[in-house]
């Protein structure tokens, strides 16, 4: 499971703390230190070993290494920086590692989301609850990355959609008959809970489609 999640950095990196953008073959982070913000643009490599993976980010001022390792059935994430400003990077690196661990755990758990049959970018979903809906959306994030929309249509015509941009849930759209409503939000997927879904008509079987934006 860990290798599946981490094998495509284009899908995982947008959910890392301090992520700013992907640019060609590089990635840019904006790391806060005291009252300043420092931008770092890296080339990166991905490596896998026995029950572990490593992301290595290189740029002229230093090397950032993030290691993912399964220990006793739990995921351990460590981050280290060797280079310019090394002595000042303790707290940002701690937050960086904690944020990455949270994101990867969430996405691993989402792959076990119940009541979902997905083949490619289409399928069926039923028995979704406000508590399981976040895992359902995060499962598509593993496949599609940070920008996508998921649409679902039930046999009675009920239509639901969720739009995700830059790794954040931006809107939920509901249409029943001629009535349509839109819930606007700006919630990071790794922080997504049950609240936005509590009043949605989820007690149906939906045919679903997903597409990248």
Tab-separated table of N, CA, C and O in Angstrom, residues 49-163:
chain	number	residue	atom	x	y	z
A	49	UNK	N	12.784	0.665	-0.624
A	49	UNK	CA	13.502	-0.447	-0.038
A	49	UNK	C	12.524	-1.405	0.587
A	49	UNK	O	11.336	-1.433	0.227
A	50	UNK	N	12.977	-2.200	1.539
A	50	UNK	CA	12.126	-3.162	2.223
A	50	UNK	C	11.247	-2.433	3.239
A	50	UNK	O	11.723	-1.970	4.268
A	51	UNK	N	9.962	-2.287	2.922
A	51	UNK	CA	8.989	-1.635	3.811
A	51	UNK	C	9.333	-0.177	4.080
A	51	UNK	O	9.002	0.380	5.132
A	52	UNK	N	10.020	0.467	3.130
A	52	UNK	CA	10.325	1.876	3.301
A	52	UNK	C	10.439	2.562	1.947
A	52	UNK	O	10.608	1.917	0.911
A	53	UNK	N	10.337	3.867	1.980
A	53	UNK	CA	10.490	4.678	0.774
A	53	UNK	C	11.210	5.960	1.162
A	53	UNK	O	11.215	6.371	2.325
A	54	UNK	N	11.833	6.583	0.160
A	54	UNK	CA	12.577	7.811	0.427
A	54	UNK	C	12.359	8.801	-0.698
A	54	UNK	O	12.468	8.464	-1.877
A	55	UNK	N	12.029	10.041	-0.326
A	55	UNK	CA	11.995	11.158	-1.252
A	55	UNK	C	13.236	12.007	-0.982
A	55	UNK	O	13.455	12.444	0.157
A	56	UNK	N	14.005	12.267	-2.013
A	56	UNK	CA	15.199	13.096	-1.878
A	56	UNK	C	15.048	14.329	-2.756
A	56	UNK	O	14.836	14.219	-3.964
A	57	UNK	N	15.156	15.502	-2.150
A	57	UNK	CA	14.994	16.779	-2.836
A	57	UNK	C	16.348	17.495	-2.839
A	57	UNK	O	16.932	17.711	-1.771
A	58	UNK	N	16.804	17.890	-4.011
A	58	UNK	CA	18.120	18.517	-4.124
A	58	UNK	C	18.015	19.904	-4.761
A	58	UNK	O	17.292	20.096	-5.737
A	59	UNK	N	18.744	20.853	-4.180
A	59	UNK	CA	18.910	22.170	-4.789
A	59	UNK	C	20.247	22.725	-4.312
A	59	UNK	O	20.939	22.119	-3.487
A	60	UNK	N	20.653	23.874	-4.845
A	60	UNK	CA	22.022	24.345	-4.638
A	60	UNK	C	22.332	24.675	-3.188
A	60	UNK	O	23.495	24.654	-2.774
A	61	UNK	N	21.311	24.968	-2.370
A	61	UNK	CA	21.574	25.325	-0.973
A	61	UNK	C	21.534	24.139	-0.027
A	61	UNK	O	21.858	24.277	1.156
A	62	UNK	N	21.113	22.971	-0.518
A	62	UNK	CA	21.084	21.831	0.384
A	62	UNK	C	20.252	20.674	-0.139
A	62	UNK	O	19.752	20.689	-1.271
A	63	UNK	N	20.097	19.660	0.708
A	63	UNK	CA	19.360	18.440	0.384
A	63	UNK	C	18.331	18.178	1.474
A	63	UNK	O	18.660	18.154	2.668
A	64	UNK	N	17.093	17.969	1.057
A	64	UNK	CA	16.016	17.595	1.967
A	64	UNK	C	15.697	16.127	1.731
A	64	UNK	O	15.438	15.710	0.596
A	65	UNK	N	15.703	15.325	2.800
A	65	UNK	CA	15.427	13.897	2.699
A	65	UNK	C	14.227	13.554	3.566
A	65	UNK	O	14.192	13.878	4.757
A	66	UNK	N	13.228	12.911	2.970
A	66	UNK	CA	12.045	12.461	3.694
A	66	UNK	C	11.979	10.944	3.574
A	66	UNK	O	11.953	10.401	2.465
A	67	UNK	N	11.957	10.257	4.710
A	67	UNK	CA	11.957	8.801	4.740
A	67	UNK	C	10.651	8.292	5.329
A	67	UNK	O	10.193	8.776	6.371
A	68	UNK	N	10.040	7.324	4.663
A	68	UNK	CA	8.801	6.689	5.103
A	68	UNK	C	9.134	5.236	5.426
A	68	UNK	O	9.646	4.508	4.569
A	69	UNK	N	8.804	4.783	6.620
A	69	UNK	CA	9.151	3.426	7.011
A	69	UNK	C	8.030	2.825	7.852
A	69	UNK	O	7.512	3.482	8.761
A	70	UNK	N	7.660	1.581	7.531
A	70	UNK	CA	6.671	0.862	8.320
A	70	UNK	C	7.376	0.157	9.464
A	70	UNK	O	8.270	-0.661	9.256
A	71	UNK	N	6.979	0.494	10.695
A	71	UNK	CA	7.581	-0.088	11.896
A	71	UNK	C	6.461	-0.609	12.789
A	71	UNK	O	5.647	0.167	13.304
A	72	UNK	N	6.404	-1.932	12.945
A	72	UNK	CA	5.356	-2.514	13.775
A	72	UNK	C	3.962	-2.201	13.303
A	72	UNK	O	3.048	-2.001	14.111
A	73	UNK	N	3.764	-2.124	11.998
A	73	UNK	CA	2.450	-1.829	11.443
A	73	UNK	C	2.083	-0.358	11.454
A	73	UNK	O	0.975	0.003	11.065
A	74	UNK	N	3.000	0.511	11.887
A	74	UNK	CA	2.753	1.946	11.910
A	74	UNK	C	3.724	2.666	10.976
A	74	UNK	O	4.845	2.200	10.764
A	75	UNK	N	3.262	3.783	10.441
A	75	UNK	CA	4.092	4.560	9.525
A	75	UNK	C	4.919	5.570	10.304
A	75	UNK	O	4.391	6.359	11.095
A	76	UNK	N	6.228	5.565	10.069
A	76	UNK	CA	7.123	6.550	10.660
A	76	UNK	C	7.676	7.425	9.549
A	76	UNK	O	8.209	6.922	8.555
A	77	UNK	N	7.544	8.730	9.696
A	77	UNK	CA	8.049	9.685	8.711
A	77	UNK	C	9.105	10.557	9.379
A	77	UNK	O	8.866	11.131	10.440
A	78	UNK	N	10.270	10.652	8.757
A	78	UNK	CA	11.319	11.541	9.258
A	78	UNK	C	11.771	12.456	8.127
A	78	UNK	O	11.750	12.076	6.954
A	79	UNK	N	12.165	13.660	8.491
A	79	UNK	CA	12.649	14.636	7.515
A	79	UNK	C	13.945	15.234	8.027
A	79	UNK	O	14.077	15.546	9.215
A	80	UNK	N	14.911	15.405	7.142
A	80	UNK	CA	16.185	16.012	7.525
A	80	UNK	C	16.628	16.972	6.431
A	80	UNK	O	16.351	16.766	5.248
A	81	UNK	N	17.318	18.024	6.857
A	81	UNK	CA	17.817	19.048	5.943
A	81	UNK	C	19.303	19.227	6.178
A	81	UNK	O	19.736	19.437	7.313
A	82	UNK	N	20.087	19.138	5.129
A	82	UNK	CA	21.530	19.380	5.206
A	82	UNK	C	21.857	20.505	4.248
A	82	UNK	O	21.725	20.353	3.035
A	83	UNK	N	22.247	21.671	4.808
A	83	UNK	CA	22.578	22.786	3.942
A	83	UNK	C	22.362	24.112	4.628
A	83	UNK	O	22.389	24.219	5.858
A	84	UNK	N	22.104	25.133	3.829
A	84	UNK	CA	21.960	26.506	4.294
A	84	UNK	C	20.869	26.621	5.362
A	84	UNK	O	19.768	26.100	5.208
A	85	UNK	N	21.171	27.286	6.481
A	85	UNK	CA	20.185	27.513	7.534
A	85	UNK	C	19.818	26.281	8.313
A	85	UNK	O	18.764	26.244	8.954
A	86	UNK	N	20.679	25.260	8.309
A	86	UNK	CA	20.351	23.981	8.935
A	86	UNK	C	19.964	24.143	10.403
A	86	UNK	O	19.031	23.497	10.887
A	87	UNK	N	20.654	25.018	11.122
A	87	UNK	CA	20.409	25.174	12.553
A	87	UNK	C	19.042	25.773	12.858
A	87	UNK	O	18.538	25.653	13.985
A	88	UNK	N	18.422	26.429	11.874
A	88	UNK	CA	17.153	27.111	12.105
A	88	UNK	C	15.941	26.285	11.683
A	88	UNK	O	14.803	26.745	11.813
A	89	UNK	N	16.170	25.088	11.154
A	89	UNK	CA	15.098	24.344	10.499
A	89	UNK	C	14.434	23.298	11.373
A	89	UNK	O	13.634	22.502	10.897
A	90	UNK	N	14.741	23.270	12.667
A	90	UNK	CA	14.212	22.220	13.525
A	90	UNK	C	12.698	22.143	13.551
A	90	UNK	O	12.104	21.110	13.248
A	91	UNK	N	12.029	23.241	13.926
A	91	UNK	CA	10.572	23.232	14.045
A	91	UNK	C	9.873	23.070	12.701
A	91	UNK	O	8.931	22.268	12.591
A	92	UNK	N	10.290	23.788	11.633
A	92	UNK	CA	9.657	23.545	10.334
A	92	UNK	C	9.779	22.092	9.879
A	92	UNK	O	8.835	21.537	9.316
A	93	UNK	N	10.935	21.452	10.137
A	93	UNK	CA	11.094	20.049	9.745
A	93	UNK	C	10.180	19.148	10.559
A	93	UNK	O	9.612	18.181	10.034
A	94	UNK	N	10.022	19.449	11.848
A	94	UNK	CA	9.116	18.654	12.685
A	94	UNK	C	7.684	18.763	12.170
A	94	UNK	O	6.971	17.763	12.040
A	95	UNK	N	7.237	19.980	11.864
A	95	UNK	CA	5.892	20.173	11.323
A	95	UNK	C	5.740	19.520	9.960
A	95	UNK	O	4.685	18.969	9.625
A	96	UNK	N	6.792	19.598	9.157
A	96	UNK	CA	6.799	18.995	7.832
A	96	UNK	C	6.570	17.492	7.939
A	96	UNK	O	5.698	16.923	7.264
A	97	UNK	N	7.338	16.820	8.803
A	97	UNK	CA	7.227	15.369	8.956
A	97	UNK	C	5.855	14.971	9.493
A	97	UNK	O	5.243	14.003	9.020
A	98	UNK	N	5.337	15.711	10.475
A	98	UNK	CA	4.032	15.387	11.044
A	98	UNK	C	2.924	15.548	10.005
A	98	UNK	O	2.014	14.721	9.915
A	99	UNK	N	2.997	16.628	9.221
A	99	UNK	CA	1.981	16.857	8.205
A	99	UNK	C	1.991	15.798	7.120
A	99	UNK	O	0.938	15.337	6.665
A	100	UNK	N	3.181	15.388	6.694
A	100	UNK	CA	3.293	14.333	5.679
A	100	UNK	C	2.734	13.025	6.211
A	100	UNK	O	1.988	12.318	5.521
A	101	UNK	N	3.080	12.680	7.450
A	101	UNK	CA	2.598	11.427	8.044
A	101	UNK	C	1.078	11.395	8.090
A	101	UNK	O	0.450	10.377	7.776
A	102	UNK	N	0.473	12.515	8.463
A	102	UNK	CA	-0.982	12.595	8.511
A	102	UNK	C	-1.586	12.372	7.135
A	102	UNK	O	-2.549	11.602	6.971
A	103	UNK	N	-1.028	13.034	6.120
A	103	UNK	CA	-1.554	12.901	4.766
A	103	UNK	C	-1.445	11.473	4.258
A	103	UNK	O	-2.409	10.924	3.713
A	104	UNK	N	-0.279	10.843	4.427
A	104	UNK	CA	-0.088	9.491	3.911
A	104	UNK	C	-0.979	8.493	4.642
A	104	UNK	O	-1.555	7.585	4.027
A	105	UNK	N	-1.127	8.637	5.952
A	105	UNK	CA	-2.021	7.741	6.703
A	105	UNK	C	-3.452	7.871	6.204
A	105	UNK	O	-4.161	6.877	6.038
A	106	UNK	N	-3.881	9.116	5.959
A	106	UNK	CA	-5.245	9.339	5.483
A	106	UNK	C	-5.470	8.660	4.139
A	106	UNK	O	-6.499	8.027	3.904
A	107	UNK	N	-4.505	8.780	3.230
A	107	UNK	CA	-4.680	8.216	1.909
A	107	UNK	C	-4.605	6.695	1.931
A	107	UNK	O	-5.299	6.014	1.177
A	108	UNK	N	-3.757	6.130	2.790
A	108	UNK	CA	-3.713	4.667	2.931
A	108	UNK	C	-5.058	4.149	3.434
A	108	UNK	O	-5.585	3.153	2.940
A	109	UNK	N	-5.629	4.830	4.433
A	109	UNK	CA	-6.910	4.416	4.976
A	109	UNK	C	-8.019	4.542	3.941
A	109	UNK	O	-8.949	3.728	3.899
A	110	UNK	N	-7.933	5.536	3.073
A	110	UNK	CA	-8.986	5.759	2.084
A	110	UNK	C	-9.087	4.627	1.075
A	110	UNK	O	-10.138	4.401	0.496
A	111	UNK	N	-8.006	3.892	0.859
A	111	UNK	CA	-8.033	2.796	-0.098
A	111	UNK	C	-8.925	1.654	0.376
A	111	UNK	O	-9.300	0.773	-0.389
A	112	UNK	N	-9.293	1.654	1.659
A	112	UNK	CA	-10.152	0.613	2.227
A	112	UNK	C	-11.581	1.106	2.414
A	112	UNK	O	-12.359	0.495	3.132
A	113	UNK	N	-11.918	2.205	1.785
A	113	UNK	CA	-13.248	2.795	1.932
A	113	UNK	C	-14.331	1.778	1.550
A	113	UNK	O	-14.305	1.234	0.442
A	114	UNK	N	-15.300	1.469	2.436
A	114	UNK	CA	-16.315	0.444	2.143
A	114	UNK	C	-17.357	0.923	1.155
A	114	UNK	O	-17.575	2.119	0.984
A	115	UNK	N	-18.018	-0.029	0.520
A	115	UNK	CA	-19.140	0.274	-0.345
A	115	UNK	C	-18.783	0.923	-1.663
A	115	UNK	O	-19.631	1.523	-2.311
A	116	UNK	N	-17.529	0.802	-2.096
A	116	UNK	CA	-17.093	1.452	-3.322
A	116	UNK	C	-16.606	0.412	-4.323
A	116	UNK	O	-15.828	-0.468	-3.986
A	117	UNK	N	-17.101	0.510	-5.543
A	117	UNK	CA	-16.614	-0.315	-6.640
A	117	UNK	C	-16.117	0.634	-7.718
A	117	UNK	O	-16.905	1.320	-8.358
A	118	UNK	N	-14.811	0.690	-7.921
A	118	UNK	CA	-14.230	1.631	-8.860
A	118	UNK	C	-13.395	0.880	-9.879
A	118	UNK	O	-12.554	0.063	-9.538
A	119	UNK	N	-13.639	1.172	-11.151
A	119	UNK	CA	-12.801	0.672	-12.222
A	119	UNK	C	-12.355	1.855	-13.054
A	119	UNK	O	-13.156	2.467	-13.757
A	120	UNK	N	-11.073	2.202	-12.969
A	120	UNK	CA	-10.613	3.411	-13.628
A	120	UNK	C	-11.181	4.617	-12.909
A	120	UNK	O	-10.993	4.780	-11.708
A	121	UNK	N	-11.936	5.447	-13.631
A	121	UNK	CA	-12.500	6.655	-13.036
A	121	UNK	C	-14.018	6.613	-12.963
A	121	UNK	O	-14.669	7.639	-12.809
A	122	UNK	N	-14.600	5.415	-13.062
A	122	UNK	CA	-16.037	5.258	-12.955
A	122	UNK	C	-16.349	4.104	-12.020
A	122	UNK	O	-15.501	3.259	-11.749
A	123	UNK	N	-17.588	4.064	-11.520
A	123	UNK	CA	-17.974	2.969	-10.649
A	123	UNK	C	-19.268	3.263	-9.935
A	123	UNK	O	-20.059	4.103	-10.358
A	124	UNK	N	-19.468	2.545	-8.824
A	124	UNK	CA	-20.664	2.699	-8.012
A	124	UNK	C	-20.261	2.882	-6.558
A	124	UNK	O	-19.246	2.344	-6.108
A	125	UNK	N	-21.059	3.634	-5.835
A	125	UNK	CA	-20.826	3.796	-4.405
A	125	UNK	C	-22.178	3.790	-3.698
A	125	UNK	O	-23.156	4.344	-4.190
A	126	UNK	N	-22.248	3.104	-2.549
A	126	UNK	CA	-23.475	3.084	-1.763
A	126	UNK	C	-23.128	2.981	-0.282
A	126	UNK	O	-21.992	2.675	0.086
A	127	UNK	N	-24.140	3.274	0.537
A	127	UNK	CA	-23.968	3.234	1.991
A	127	UNK	C	-22.881	4.197	2.459
A	127	UNK	O	-22.191	3.934	3.440
A	128	UNK	N	-22.745	5.304	1.741
A	128	UNK	CA	-21.826	6.339	2.195
A	128	UNK	C	-22.487	7.110	3.332
A	128	UNK	O	-23.685	7.393	3.298
A	129	UNK	N	-21.718	7.431	4.335
A	129	UNK	CA	-22.194	8.238	5.454
A	129	UNK	C	-21.335	9.495	5.535
A	129	UNK	O	-20.273	9.568	4.900
A	130	UNK	N	-21.751	10.494	6.309
A	130	UNK	CA	-20.877	11.666	6.482
A	130	UNK	C	-19.500	11.296	7.007
A	130	UNK	O	-18.514	11.980	6.700
A	131	UNK	N	-19.413	10.199	7.773
A	131	UNK	CA	-18.127	9.789	8.326
A	131	UNK	C	-17.231	9.116	7.292
A	131	UNK	O	-16.005	9.228	7.365
A	132	UNK	N	-17.821	8.384	6.323
A	132	UNK	CA	-17.007	7.686	5.321
A	132	UNK	C	-16.807	8.492	4.044
A	132	UNK	O	-15.940	8.157	3.239
A	133	UNK	N	-17.596	9.551	3.828
A	133	UNK	CA	-17.468	10.359	2.612
A	133	UNK	C	-16.070	10.948	2.435
A	133	UNK	O	-15.544	10.963	1.316
A	134	UNK	N	-15.411	11.460	3.488
A	134	UNK	CA	-14.053	11.982	3.290
A	134	UNK	C	-13.090	10.935	2.741
A	134	UNK	O	-12.272	11.243	1.866
A	135	UNK	N	-13.167	9.689	3.234
A	135	UNK	CA	-12.282	8.638	2.728
A	135	UNK	C	-12.565	8.338	1.264
A	135	UNK	O	-11.648	8.066	0.483
A	136	UNK	N	-13.833	8.410	0.875
A	136	UNK	CA	-14.211	8.191	-0.519
A	136	UNK	C	-13.553	9.222	-1.428
A	136	UNK	O	-12.969	8.885	-2.465
A	137	UNK	N	-13.584	10.495	-1.037
A	137	UNK	CA	-12.965	11.548	-1.843
A	137	UNK	C	-11.446	11.415	-1.844
A	137	UNK	O	-10.786	11.586	-2.877
A	138	UNK	N	-10.867	11.084	-0.705
A	138	UNK	CA	-9.415	10.938	-0.624
A	138	UNK	C	-8.933	9.777	-1.493
A	138	UNK	O	-7.808	9.798	-2.004
A	139	UNK	N	-9.769	8.757	-1.657
A	139	UNK	CA	-9.380	7.649	-2.532
A	139	UNK	C	-9.169	8.143	-3.957
A	139	UNK	O	-8.225	7.727	-4.634
A	140	UNK	N	-10.022	9.031	-4.425
A	140	UNK	CA	-9.827	9.586	-5.763
A	140	UNK	C	-8.602	10.485	-5.814
A	140	UNK	O	-7.952	10.590	-6.857
A	141	UNK	N	-8.282	11.150	-4.714
A	141	UNK	CA	-7.084	11.988	-4.692
A	141	UNK	C	-5.832	11.157	-4.950
A	141	UNK	O	-4.884	11.632	-5.581
A	142	UNK	N	-5.808	9.918	-4.460
A	142	UNK	CA	-4.673	9.031	-4.713
A	142	UNK	C	-4.507	8.790	-6.202
A	142	UNK	O	-3.391	8.744	-6.733
A	143	UNK	N	-5.626	8.654	-6.907
A	143	UNK	CA	-5.578	8.355	-8.343
A	143	UNK	C	-5.383	9.600	-9.196
A	143	UNK	O	-4.621	9.600	-10.161
A	144	UNK	N	-6.062	10.698	-8.836
A	144	UNK	CA	-6.153	11.848	-9.731
A	144	UNK	C	-5.277	13.029	-9.327
A	144	UNK	O	-5.049	13.921	-10.122
A	145	UNK	N	-4.805	13.078	-8.092
A	145	UNK	CA	-3.975	14.198	-7.668
A	145	UNK	C	-4.779	15.278	-6.977
A	145	UNK	O	-5.824	15.019	-6.370
A	146	UNK	N	-4.316	16.522	-7.080
A	146	UNK	CA	-4.859	17.609	-6.270
A	146	UNK	C	-6.037	18.335	-6.894
A	146	UNK	O	-6.741	19.071	-6.202
A	147	UNK	N	-6.282	18.182	-8.208
A	147	UNK	CA	-7.347	18.922	-8.899
A	147	UNK	C	-8.254	17.945	-9.640
A	147	UNK	O	-7.842	17.360	-10.643
A	148	UNK	N	-9.484	17.783	-9.155
A	148	UNK	CA	-10.419	16.870	-9.817
A	148	UNK	C	-11.832	17.160	-9.347
A	148	UNK	O	-12.066	17.902	-8.384
A	149	UNK	N	-12.795	16.562	-10.032
A	149	UNK	CA	-14.192	16.641	-9.629
A	149	UNK	C	-14.771	15.225	-9.662
A	149	UNK	O	-14.453	14.433	-10.553
A	150	UNK	N	-15.571	14.893	-8.652
A	150	UNK	CA	-16.286	13.624	-8.579
A	150	UNK	C	-17.773	13.910	-8.679
A	150	UNK	O	-18.298	14.771	-7.963
A	151	UNK	N	-18.464	13.186	-9.580
A	151	UNK	CA	-19.896	13.372	-9.779
A	151	UNK	C	-20.615	12.055	-9.517
A	151	UNK	O	-20.124	10.990	-9.898
A	152	UNK	N	-21.768	12.135	-8.872
A	152	UNK	CA	-22.573	10.949	-8.617
A	152	UNK	C	-24.025	11.188	-8.953
A	152	UNK	O	-24.580	12.245	-8.632
A	153	UNK	N	-24.659	10.207	-9.628
A	153	UNK	CA	-26.068	10.299	-10.000
A	153	UNK	C	-26.790	9.045	-9.524
A	153	UNK	O	-26.377	7.924	-9.837
A	154	UNK	N	-27.879	9.224	-8.753
A	154	UNK	CA	-28.672	8.106	-8.248
A	154	UNK	C	-29.820	7.799	-9.198
A	154	UNK	O	-30.141	8.591	-10.093
A	155	UNK	N	-30.462	6.646	-8.985
A	155	UNK	CA	-31.556	6.228	-9.870
A	155	UNK	C	-32.730	7.203	-9.815
A	155	UNK	O	-33.469	7.342	-10.794
A	156	UNK	N	-32.923	7.872	-8.692
A	156	UNK	CA	-34.033	8.826	-8.597
A	156	UNK	C	-33.668	10.204	-9.134
A	156	UNK	O	-34.445	11.150	-9.024
A	157	UNK	N	-32.479	10.340	-9.740
A	157	UNK	CA	-32.061	11.597	-10.340
A	157	UNK	C	-31.261	12.512	-9.429
A	157	UNK	O	-30.773	13.553	-9.871
A	158	UNK	N	-31.121	12.141	-8.166
A	158	UNK	CA	-30.318	12.956	-7.250
A	158	UNK	C	-28.882	13.046	-7.755
A	158	UNK	O	-28.277	12.036	-8.119
A	159	UNK	N	-28.370	14.246	-7.782
A	159	UNK	CA	-27.017	14.497	-8.319
A	159	UNK	C	-26.168	15.161	-7.239
A	159	UNK	O	-26.593	16.125	-6.590
A	160	UNK	N	-24.962	14.633	-7.048
A	160	UNK	CA	-23.997	15.213	-6.124
A	160	UNK	C	-22.667	15.367	-6.840
A	160	UNK	O	-22.298	14.537	-7.675
A	161	UNK	N	-21.934	16.418	-6.493
A	161	UNK	CA	-20.580	16.544	-7.027
A	161	UNK	C	-19.699	17.235	-5.992
A	161	UNK	O	-20.175	18.025	-5.175
A	162	UNK	N	-18.419	16.893	-6.042
A	162	UNK	CA	-17.423	17.514	-5.167
A	162	UNK	C	-16.268	17.980	-6.036
A	162	UNK	O	-15.743	17.210	-6.848
A	163	UNK	N	-15.882	19.241	-5.880
A	163	UNK	CA	-14.770	19.811	-6.647
A	163	UNK	C	-13.575	20.038	-5.736
A	163	UNK	O	-13.701	20.662	-4.682
